[in-house]
PDB file of C-alpha atoms and ligand atoms in Angstrom:
ATOM      1  CA  MET Z 191     -22.009 -60.006  21.309  1.00 49.00           C
ATOM      2  CA  SER Z 192     -23.008 -58.371  24.715  1.00 47.00           C
ATOM      3  CA  ALA Z 193     -26.637 -58.242  25.897  1.00 46.00           C
ATOM      4  CA  THR Z 194     -28.796 -55.403  24.578  1.00 51.00           C
ATOM      5  CA  VAL Z 195     -29.769 -52.545  26.766  1.00 54.00           C
ATOM      6  CA  HIS Z 196     -33.317 -53.074  27.965  1.00 52.00           C
ATOM      7  CA  LYS Z 197     -35.790 -50.538  26.976  1.00 53.00           C
ATOM      8  CA  PRO Z 198     -38.373 -49.324  29.488  1.00 53.00           C
ATOM      9  CA  GLU Z 199     -41.731 -50.961  29.015  1.00 54.00           C
ATOM     10  CA  HIS Z 200     -43.369 -47.598  28.461  1.00 61.00           C
ATOM     11  CA  ASP Z 201     -41.114 -46.743  25.486  1.00 70.00           C
ATOM     12  CA  ARG Z 202     -43.692 -46.775  22.903  1.00 75.00           C
ATOM     13  CA  ARG Z 203     -41.767 -44.541  20.398  1.00 90.00           C
ATOM     14  CA  ILE Z 204     -42.354 -44.963  16.740  1.00 93.00           C
ATOM     15  CA  ARG Z 205     -39.514 -46.495  15.010  1.00 95.00           C
ATOM     16  CA  SER Z 206     -38.142 -46.195  11.513  1.00 93.00           C
ATOM     17  CA  PHE Z 207     -37.830 -49.926  11.377  1.00 92.00           C
ATOM     18  CA  VAL Z 208     -39.507 -53.131  12.042  1.00 89.00           C
ATOM     19  CA  ARG Z 209     -37.138 -55.787  13.269  1.00 80.00           C
ATOM     20  CA  ARG Z 210     -37.550 -58.666  10.947  1.00 76.00           C
ATOM     21  CA  GLU Z 211     -34.639 -60.606  11.993  1.00 69.00           C
ATOM     22  CA  GLY Z 212     -34.462 -63.030   8.853  1.00 79.00           C
ATOM     23  CA  ARG Z 213     -32.017 -65.954   8.933  1.00 90.00           C
ATOM     24  CA  LEU Z 214     -28.501 -65.219   9.676  1.00 94.00           C
ATOM     25  CA  SER Z 215     -26.281 -67.333   7.443  1.00 96.00           C
ATOM     26  CA  PRO Z 216     -23.638 -69.497   9.286  1.00 97.00           C
ATOM     27  CA  ALA Z 217     -20.939 -67.160   7.701  1.00 97.00           C
ATOM     28  CA  GLN Z 218     -22.761 -64.048   9.064  1.00 97.00           C
ATOM     29  CA  ALA Z 219     -23.319 -65.526  12.544  1.00 97.00           C
ATOM     30  CA  ASN Z 220     -19.668 -66.481  12.767  1.00 98.00           C
ATOM     31  CA  ALA Z 221     -18.647 -63.109  11.936  1.00 98.00           C
ATOM     32  CA  LEU Z 222     -20.926 -61.673  14.446  1.00 98.00           C
ATOM     33  CA  ASP Z 223     -19.438 -63.942  17.030  1.00 98.00           C
ATOM     34  CA  GLU Z 224     -15.929 -63.527  15.965  1.00 98.00           C
ATOM     35  CA  GLN Z 225     -15.582 -60.054  14.763  1.00 98.00           C
ATOM     36  CA  TRP Z 226     -17.795 -58.222  17.354  1.00 98.00           C
ATOM     37  CA  GLU Z 227     -15.053 -57.652  19.942  1.00 98.00           C
ATOM     38  CA  ARG Z 228     -12.858 -55.777  17.003  1.00 98.00           C
ATOM     39  CA  PHE Z 229     -15.530 -53.962  15.310  1.00 98.00           C
ATOM     40  CA  GLY Z 230     -18.734 -53.775  17.676  1.00 98.00           C
ATOM     41  CA  ILE Z 231     -19.791 -50.787  19.649  1.00 98.00           C
ATOM     42  CA  ASP Z 232     -22.015 -52.407  22.519  1.00 98.00           C
ATOM     43  CA  PRO Z 233     -25.046 -50.208  23.616  1.00 97.00           C
ATOM     44  CA  SER Z 234     -24.400 -48.031  26.494  1.00 96.00           C
ATOM     45  CA  ALA Z 235     -26.003 -44.866  28.060  1.00 94.00           C
ATOM     46  CA  ALA Z 236     -22.670 -43.333  28.343  1.00 96.00           C
ATOM     47  CA  PRO Z 237     -21.089 -41.369  25.363  1.00 97.00           C
ATOM     48  CA  LEU Z 238     -18.244 -42.731  23.649  1.00 98.00           C
ATOM     49  CA  ASP Z 239     -14.554 -41.079  23.306  1.00 98.00           C
ATOM     50  CA  PRO Z 240     -14.247 -41.586  19.398  1.00 98.00           C
ATOM     51  CA  ASN Z 241     -10.381 -41.454  19.724  1.00 98.00           C
ATOM     52  CA  GLU Z 242     -10.422 -44.221  22.254  1.00 98.00           C
ATOM     53  CA  LEU Z 243     -12.914 -46.162  20.277  1.00 98.00           C
ATOM     54  CA  PHE Z 244     -10.603 -46.127  17.154  1.00 98.00           C
ATOM     55  CA  GLY Z 245      -7.161 -45.720  18.902  1.00 98.00           C
ATOM     56  CA  ARG Z 246      -6.464 -42.710  17.029  1.00 98.00           C
ATOM     57  CA  GLU Z 247      -7.613 -38.995  16.298  1.00 98.00           C
ATOM     58  CA  ALA Z 248      -9.276 -38.670  12.780  1.00 98.00           C
ATOM     59  CA  PRO Z 249     -12.420 -37.387  11.273  1.00 98.00           C
ATOM     60  CA  VAL Z 250     -15.513 -39.583  11.883  1.00 99.00           C
ATOM     61  CA  VAL Z 251     -18.103 -40.255   9.163  1.00 99.00           C
ATOM     62  CA  CYS Z 252     -21.409 -42.305  10.324  1.00 99.00           C
ATOM     63  CA  GLU Z 253     -23.673 -44.009   7.940  1.00 99.00           C
ATOM     64  CA  ILE Z 254     -27.172 -44.673   9.006  1.00 99.00           C
ATOM     65  CA  GLY Z 255     -28.777 -47.841   8.035  1.00 98.00           C
ATOM     66  CA  PHE Z 256     -25.992 -49.272   5.948  1.00 98.00           C
ATOM     67  CA  GLY Z 257     -27.903 -52.368   4.898  1.00 98.00           C
ATOM     68  CA  ASN Z 258     -25.509 -54.841   3.701  1.00 97.00           C
ATOM     69  CA  GLY Z 259     -22.570 -52.459   4.032  1.00 98.00           C
ATOM     70  CA  ASP Z 260     -21.385 -52.005   0.503  1.00 97.00           C
ATOM     71  CA  ASN Z 261     -20.826 -48.455   0.530  1.00 98.00           C
ATOM     72  CA  LEU Z 262     -19.360 -48.232   4.032  1.00 98.00           C
ATOM     73  CA  LEU Z 263     -16.815 -51.129   3.206  1.00 98.00           C
ATOM     74  CA  ALA Z 264     -15.867 -49.361   0.199  1.00 98.00           C
ATOM     75  CA  ALA Z 265     -15.516 -45.886   1.914  1.00 98.00           C
ATOM     76  CA  CYS Z 266     -13.374 -47.449   4.687  1.00 98.00           C
ATOM     77  CA  LEU Z 267     -11.238 -48.668   2.050  1.00 98.00           C
ATOM     78  CA  ARG Z 268     -10.950 -45.712  -0.009  1.00 98.00           C
ATOM     79  CA  GLU Z 269     -10.463 -43.296   2.720  1.00 98.00           C
ATOM     80  CA  PRO Z 270      -8.087 -44.940   5.348  1.00 98.00           C
ATOM     81  CA  GLU Z 271      -7.432 -41.469   6.816  1.00 98.00           C
ATOM     82  CA  ARG Z 272     -10.984 -41.160   7.950  1.00 98.00           C
ATOM     83  CA  ASN Z 273     -12.851 -43.377  10.794  1.00 99.00           C
ATOM     84  CA  PHE Z 274     -16.206 -44.775   9.941  1.00 99.00           C
ATOM     85  CA  ILE Z 275     -19.094 -45.826  12.368  1.00 99.00           C
ATOM     86  CA  GLY Z 276     -22.008 -47.759  10.802  1.00 99.00           C
ATOM     87  CA  VAL Z 277     -25.348 -48.150  12.488  1.00 98.00           C
ATOM     88  CA  GLU Z 278     -27.873 -50.919  11.339  1.00 98.00           C
ATOM     89  CA  VAL Z 279     -30.525 -52.828  13.110  1.00 97.00           C
ATOM     90  CA  HIS Z 280     -30.570 -55.658  10.541  1.00 96.00           C
ATOM     91  CA  ARG Z 281     -28.158 -58.183  12.087  1.00 96.00           C
ATOM     92  CA  PRO Z 282     -27.493 -60.370   8.661  1.00 96.00           C
ATOM     93  CA  GLY Z 283     -26.418 -57.208   7.028  1.00 97.00           C
ATOM     94  CA  VAL Z 284     -24.145 -56.446  10.057  1.00 98.00           C
ATOM     95  CA  GLY Z 285     -22.769 -59.957   9.875  1.00 98.00           C
ATOM     96  CA  ARG Z 286     -22.044 -59.717   6.210  1.00 98.00           C
ATOM     97  CA  LEU Z 287     -20.115 -56.581   6.598  1.00 98.00           C
ATOM     98  CA  LEU Z 288     -17.881 -57.738   9.599  1.00 98.00           C
ATOM     99  CA  ARG Z 289     -17.055 -60.872   7.520  1.00 98.00           C
ATOM    100  CA  LEU Z 290     -16.067 -58.694   4.604  1.00 98.00           C
ATOM    101  CA  ALA Z 291     -14.254 -56.117   6.696  1.00 98.00           C
ATOM    102  CA  ALA Z 292     -12.318 -58.613   8.495  1.00 98.00           C
ATOM    103  CA  GLU Z 293     -11.286 -60.409   5.274  1.00 98.00           C
ATOM    104  CA  ALA Z 294     -10.138 -57.050   3.835  1.00 98.00           C
ATOM    105  CA  GLY Z 295      -8.228 -56.073   6.973  1.00 98.00           C
ATOM    106  CA  VAL Z 296     -10.169 -53.059   7.651  1.00 98.00           C
ATOM    107  CA  GLU Z 297      -9.085 -51.094  10.698  1.00 98.00           C
ATOM    108  CA  ASN Z 298     -11.111 -47.724  10.695  1.00 98.00           C
ATOM    109  CA  LEU Z 299     -14.641 -49.349  10.995  1.00 99.00           C
ATOM    110  CA  ARG Z 300     -16.850 -49.573  14.082  1.00 98.00           C
ATOM    111  CA  VAL Z 301     -20.221 -50.803  13.989  1.00 98.00           C
ATOM    112  CA  SER Z 302     -23.595 -50.578  16.214  1.00 98.00           C
ATOM    113  CA  THR Z 303     -26.746 -52.803  15.644  1.00 98.00           C
ATOM    114  CA  ALA Z 304     -28.634 -50.009  17.948  1.00 97.00           C
ATOM    115  CA  ASP Z 305     -31.504 -48.014  16.733  1.00 98.00           C
ATOM    116  CA  ALA Z 306     -29.529 -45.015  15.131  1.00 98.00           C
ATOM    117  CA  ILE Z 307     -31.583 -42.695  17.185  1.00 98.00           C
ATOM    118  CA  ASP Z 308     -30.316 -44.167  20.423  1.00 97.00           C
ATOM    119  CA  LEU Z 309     -26.795 -44.420  19.185  1.00 98.00           C
ATOM    120  CA  LEU Z 310     -26.588 -40.918  18.322  1.00 98.00           C
ATOM    121  CA  THR Z 311     -28.429 -39.552  21.225  1.00 98.00           C
ATOM    122  CA  GLN Z 312     -26.720 -41.607  23.952  1.00 98.00           C
ATOM    123  CA  GLN Z 313     -23.334 -42.648  22.592  1.00 98.00           C
ATOM    124  CA  ILE Z 314     -22.217 -40.141  19.926  1.00 98.00           C
ATOM    125  CA  PRO Z 315     -21.002 -36.932  21.633  1.00 98.00           C
ATOM    126  CA  PRO Z 316     -21.997 -33.560  20.195  1.00 98.00           C
ATOM    127  CA  THR Z 317     -20.131 -31.881  17.445  1.00 98.00           C
ATOM    128  CA  SER Z 318     -18.016 -35.024  17.016  1.00 98.00           C
ATOM    129  CA  LEU Z 319     -18.947 -36.184  13.323  1.00 98.00           C
ATOM    130  CA  ALA Z 320     -17.483 -34.980  10.231  1.00 99.00           C
ATOM    131  CA  ALA Z 321     -20.139 -36.309   8.032  1.00 99.00           C
ATOM    132  CA  LEU Z 322     -23.614 -38.208   8.219  1.00 99.00           C
ATOM    133  CA  TRP Z 323     -24.760 -40.474   5.463  1.00 99.00           C
ATOM    134  CA  LEU Z 324     -28.372 -41.825   5.047  1.00 99.00           C
ATOM    135  CA  TYR Z 325     -28.685 -43.650   1.911  1.00 98.00           C
ATOM    136  CA  PHE Z 326     -31.992 -45.116   0.783  1.00 98.00           C
ATOM    137  CA  PRO Z 327     -33.829 -45.188   4.241  1.00 98.00           C
ATOM    138  CA  ASP Z 328     -37.041 -47.039   4.329  1.00 98.00           C
ATOM    139  CA  PRO Z 329     -39.586 -44.838   2.232  1.00 98.00           C
ATOM    140  CA  TRP Z 330     -42.586 -45.848   4.338  1.00 97.00           C
ATOM    141  CA  HIS Z 331     -44.734 -45.020   1.261  1.00 95.00           C
ATOM    142  CA  LYS Z 332     -48.346 -45.516   2.571  1.00 96.00           C
ATOM    143  CA  LYS Z 333     -49.555 -42.173   4.033  1.00 96.00           C
ATOM    144  CA  ARG Z 334     -50.484 -43.877   7.429  1.00 96.00           C
ATOM    145  CA  HIS Z 335     -46.699 -44.814   7.703  1.00 97.00           C
ATOM    146  CA  HIS Z 336     -45.243 -41.432   7.002  1.00 97.00           C
ATOM    147  CA  LYS Z 337     -44.938 -40.985  10.758  1.00 96.00           C
ATOM    148  CA  ARG Z 338     -42.091 -43.851  10.640  1.00 97.00           C
ATOM    149  CA  ARG Z 339     -39.977 -41.923   8.184  1.00 98.00           C
ATOM    150  CA  ILE Z 340     -36.610 -41.244   9.782  1.00 98.00           C
ATOM    151  CA  VAL Z 341     -36.260 -37.826   8.144  1.00 98.00           C
ATOM    152  CA  ASN Z 342     -38.127 -35.284  10.335  1.00 98.00           C
ATOM    153  CA  THR Z 343     -37.324 -32.076  12.108  1.00 98.00           C
ATOM    154  CA  GLU Z 344     -36.493 -33.718  15.302  1.00 98.00           C
ATOM    155  CA  PHE Z 345     -33.991 -35.954  13.554  1.00 98.00           C
ATOM    156  CA  CYS Z 346     -32.617 -33.016  11.682  1.00 98.00           C
ATOM    157  CA  ASP Z 347     -32.108 -31.374  15.249  1.00 98.00           C
ATOM    158  CA  LEU Z 348     -30.161 -34.490  16.481  1.00 98.00           C
ATOM    159  CA  LEU Z 349     -28.064 -34.663  13.556  1.00 98.00           C
ATOM    160  CA  ALA Z 350     -27.175 -31.114  13.479  1.00 98.00           C
ATOM    161  CA  SER Z 351     -26.039 -31.430  17.144  1.00 98.00           C
ATOM    162  CA  ARG Z 352     -23.681 -34.230  16.290  1.00 98.00           C
ATOM    163  CA  LEU Z 353     -22.037 -32.816  13.268  1.00 99.00           C
ATOM    164  CA  VAL Z 354     -19.042 -30.536  13.633  1.00 98.00           C
ATOM    165  CA  PRO Z 355     -19.848 -27.059  12.057  1.00 98.00           C
ATOM    166  CA  GLY Z 356     -19.065 -27.404   8.408  1.00 98.00           C
ATOM    167  CA  GLY Z 357     -19.998 -31.133   8.705  1.00 98.00           C
ATOM    168  CA  GLU Z 358     -21.660 -32.727   5.812  1.00 98.00           C
ATOM    169  CA  PHE Z 359     -25.180 -34.465   5.720  1.00 98.00           C
ATOM    170  CA  GLN Z 360     -25.651 -36.718   2.542  1.00 98.00           C
ATOM    171  CA  LEU Z 361     -28.875 -38.420   1.714  1.00 98.00           C
ATOM    172  CA  ALA Z 362     -30.200 -40.301  -1.400  1.00 98.00           C
ATOM    173  CA  THR Z 363     -33.435 -42.196  -2.273  1.00 98.00           C
ATOM    174  CA  ASP Z 364     -35.049 -43.664  -5.114  1.00 98.00           C
ATOM    175  CA  TRP Z 365     -38.638 -42.807  -3.854  1.00 98.00           C
ATOM    176  CA  ALA Z 366     -39.482 -39.537  -5.615  1.00 98.00           C
ATOM    177  CA  GLU Z 367     -42.054 -38.446  -3.190  1.00 98.00           C
ATOM    178  CA  TYR Z 368     -39.809 -39.170  -0.354  1.00 98.00           C
ATOM    179  CA  ALA Z 369     -36.935 -37.118  -1.985  1.00 98.00           C
ATOM    180  CA  GLU Z 370     -39.120 -34.126  -1.960  1.00 98.00           C
ATOM    181  CA  TRP Z 371     -39.978 -34.739   1.677  1.00 98.00           C
ATOM    182  CA  MET Z 372     -36.210 -34.920   2.597  1.00 98.00           C
ATOM    183  CA  ARG Z 373     -35.373 -31.790   0.617  1.00 98.00           C
ATOM    184  CA  ASP Z 374     -38.177 -29.775   2.060  1.00 98.00           C
ATOM    185  CA  CYS Z 375     -37.545 -30.908   5.520  1.00 98.00           C
ATOM    186  CA  VAL Z 376     -33.708 -30.336   5.564  1.00 98.00           C
ATOM    187  CA  ASN Z 377     -33.940 -27.252   3.238  1.00 98.00           C
ATOM    188  CA  ALA Z 378     -36.293 -25.714   6.017  1.00 98.00           C
ATOM    189  CA  HIS Z 379     -33.925 -26.544   8.938  1.00 98.00           C
ATOM    190  CA  PRO Z 380     -31.928 -23.567  10.052  1.00 98.00           C
ATOM    191  CA  ALA Z 381     -28.715 -25.552  10.836  1.00 98.00           C
ATOM    192  CA  PHE Z 382     -28.265 -27.001   7.270  1.00 98.00           C
ATOM    193  CA  VAL Z 383     -27.489 -25.385   3.981  1.00 98.00           C
ATOM    194  CA  ASN Z 384     -28.214 -27.187   0.727  1.00 98.00           C
ATOM    195  CA  GLN Z 385     -25.094 -27.368  -1.421  1.00 98.00           C
ATOM    196  CA  ALA Z 386     -26.807 -27.519  -4.821  1.00 97.00           C
ATOM    197  CA  ALA Z 387     -26.834 -24.225  -6.802  1.00 87.00           C
ATOM    198  CA  GLU Z 388     -30.665 -24.251  -6.792  1.00 91.00           C
ATOM    199  CA  GLY Z 389     -30.972 -25.651  -3.135  1.00 87.00           C
ATOM    200  CA  ASP Z 390     -32.262 -28.921  -4.854  1.00 96.00           C
ATOM    201  CA  PHE Z 391     -30.733 -32.287  -5.902  1.00 98.00           C
ATOM    202  CA  ILE Z 392     -27.040 -32.971  -6.887  1.00 98.00           C
ATOM    203  CA  SER Z 393     -25.948 -35.590  -9.224  1.00 97.00           C
ATOM    204  CA  THR Z 394     -24.532 -38.771  -7.712  1.00 97.00           C
ATOM    205  CA  PRO Z 395     -21.732 -38.031  -5.648  1.00 98.00           C
ATOM    206  CA  SER Z 396     -18.268 -39.760  -6.385  1.00 97.00           C
ATOM    207  CA  ASN Z 397     -18.086 -40.877  -2.616  1.00 97.00           C
ATOM    208  CA  ARG Z 398     -21.173 -42.859  -2.920  1.00 98.00           C
ATOM    209  CA  THR Z 399     -20.978 -46.488  -3.979  1.00 98.00           C
ATOM    210  CA  GLU Z 400     -23.977 -48.113  -5.440  1.00 98.00           C
ATOM    211  CA  THR Z 401     -26.008 -49.828  -2.619  1.00 98.00           C
ATOM    212  CA  ARG Z 402     -28.383 -52.859  -2.788  1.00 98.00           C
ATOM    213  CA  PHE Z 403     -31.356 -50.874  -2.425  1.00 98.00           C
ATOM    214  CA  GLU Z 404     -30.206 -48.413  -5.076  1.00 98.00           C
ATOM    215  CA  ARG Z 405     -29.790 -51.344  -7.506  1.00 98.00           C
ATOM    216  CA  ARG Z 406     -33.327 -52.495  -6.538  1.00 98.00           C
ATOM    217  CA  GLY Z 407     -34.629 -49.052  -7.376  1.00 98.00           C
ATOM    218  CA  LEU Z 408     -32.803 -48.809 -10.664  1.00 98.00           C
ATOM    219  CA  LYS Z 409     -34.238 -52.432 -11.653  1.00 98.00           C
ATOM    220  CA  ARG Z 410     -37.777 -50.732 -11.263  1.00 98.00           C
ATOM    221  CA  GLU Z 411     -36.443 -47.903 -13.566  1.00 98.00           C
ATOM    222  CA  HIS Z 412     -36.726 -45.448 -10.285  1.00 98.00           C
ATOM    223  CA  GLN Z 413     -34.853 -42.240 -10.599  1.00 98.00           C
ATOM    224  CA  ILE Z 414     -32.157 -41.736  -7.961  1.00 98.00           C
ATOM    225  CA  PHE Z 415     -32.153 -38.393  -5.942  1.00 98.00           C
ATOM    226  CA  ASP Z 416     -29.112 -37.236  -3.967  1.00 98.00           C
ATOM    227  CA  LEU Z 417     -28.827 -34.299  -1.555  1.00 98.00           C
ATOM    228  CA  LEU Z 418     -25.923 -32.806   0.197  1.00 98.00           C
ATOM    229  CA  TYR Z 419     -26.006 -30.319   2.934  1.00 98.00           C
ATOM    230  CA  ARG Z 420     -23.481 -28.594   5.064  1.00 98.00           C
ATOM    231  CA  ARG Z 421     -24.126 -27.793   8.728  1.00 98.00           C
ATOM    232  CA  ILE Z 422     -23.764 -24.078   9.731  1.00 97.00           C
TER     233      ILE Z 422
HETATM  234  C1  SAM K 259     -34.040 -49.650   2.777  1.00 94.89           C
HETATM  235  S1  SAM K 259     -32.927 -50.093   3.511  1.00 94.89           S
HETATM  236  C2  SAM K 259     -31.310 -49.343   2.848  1.00 94.89           C
HETATM  237  C3  SAM K 259     -30.014 -50.140   3.177  1.00 94.89           C
HETATM  238  C4  SAM K 259     -28.940 -49.603   2.502  1.00 94.89           C
HETATM  239  N1  SAM K 259     -28.612 -48.151   2.977  1.00 94.89           N
HETATM  240  C5  SAM K 259     -29.099 -49.518   1.007  1.00 94.89           C
HETATM  241  O1  SAM K 259     -29.194 -48.704   0.387  1.00 94.89           O
HETATM  242  O2  SAM K 259     -28.924 -50.728   0.574  1.00 94.89           O
HETATM  243  C6  SAM K 259     -32.820 -49.092   5.157  1.00 94.89           C
HETATM  244  C7  SAM K 259     -32.013 -49.725   6.216  1.00 94.89           C
HETATM  245  O3  SAM K 259     -32.066 -48.918   7.402  1.00 94.89           O
HETATM  246  C8  SAM K 259     -32.258 -49.668   8.368  1.00 94.89           C
HETATM  247  N2  SAM K 259     -32.790 -48.757   9.523  1.00 94.89           N
HETATM  248  C9  SAM K 259     -33.945 -48.076   9.442  1.00 94.89           C
HETATM  249  N3  SAM K 259     -34.149 -47.498  10.533  1.00 94.89           N
HETATM  250  C10 SAM K 259     -33.077 -47.712  11.307  1.00 94.89           C
HETATM  251  C11 SAM K 259     -32.718 -46.968  12.571  1.00 94.89           C
HETATM  252  N4  SAM K 259     -33.416 -46.291  13.249  1.00 94.89           N
HETATM  253  N5  SAM K 259     -31.580 -47.325  12.972  1.00 94.89           N
HETATM  254  C12 SAM K 259     -30.683 -48.391  12.385  1.00 94.89           C
HETATM  255  N6  SAM K 259     -30.977 -48.909  11.175  1.00 94.89           N
HETATM  256  C13 SAM K 259     -32.088 -48.486  10.644  1.00 94.89           C
HETATM  257  C14 SAM K 259     -33.032 -50.954   8.069  1.00 94.89           C
HETATM  258  O4  SAM K 259     -32.623 -52.009   8.951  1.00 94.89           O
HETATM  259  C15 SAM K 259     -32.685 -51.034   6.720  1.00 94.89           C
HETATM  260  O5  SAM K 259     -31.551 -51.935   6.709  1.00 94.89           O
END
């Protein structure tokens, strides 16, 4: 894997994650070593050409913070006609996904370990994504941590600029108060139209596979909230 792009020292941006590397299992480390060339997106300040990245022209879906990749892998296999970009800073999860993707012979997947904000800002060209998925983002439930929540107006501005007109933005969470925060924030954004009849939550969409954090929420008897928006 290539060296990471160095951040200027004055970059004190509030991030939506804390890098807890955790231990890479030998299988995850091997997958990162051996499969990066095939699946990896190296950080760069230059925009990517999605057709060049995948070697074909097809609609591109991006999943932000895919965790251990259960949903993303299932999507790649279910929809071979679409291309998928996953972005996740937690490398054990990335290693796991690369191992399973290689074993399954997946060809329509590319993965970045950058901060999603950097990937979207620097490498994903404007109006290039057919859909964006954000499932079970860290809820940062303490009030003093709300500033770390990835969903805010600036984030919606960025996503809107990367989606094609008519593109979809799907979200899910098991944290009721964050669900309302997400709904209120995206409902208020002029580029997005809530696709639920009442401008509210939808029932679990058929294209979302149960994720690790969703299972964790369900075990704690949390309700699951799904949202679907279309970009104008
Ligand atoms: C609560 S976990 C949910 C993971 C997965 N979507 C699931 O449902 O199991 C949130 C994930 O988002 C990742 N994440 C948070 N902020 C990120 C960012 N700015 N860029 C990339 N990944 C991010 C974290 O590393 C973490 O794995």
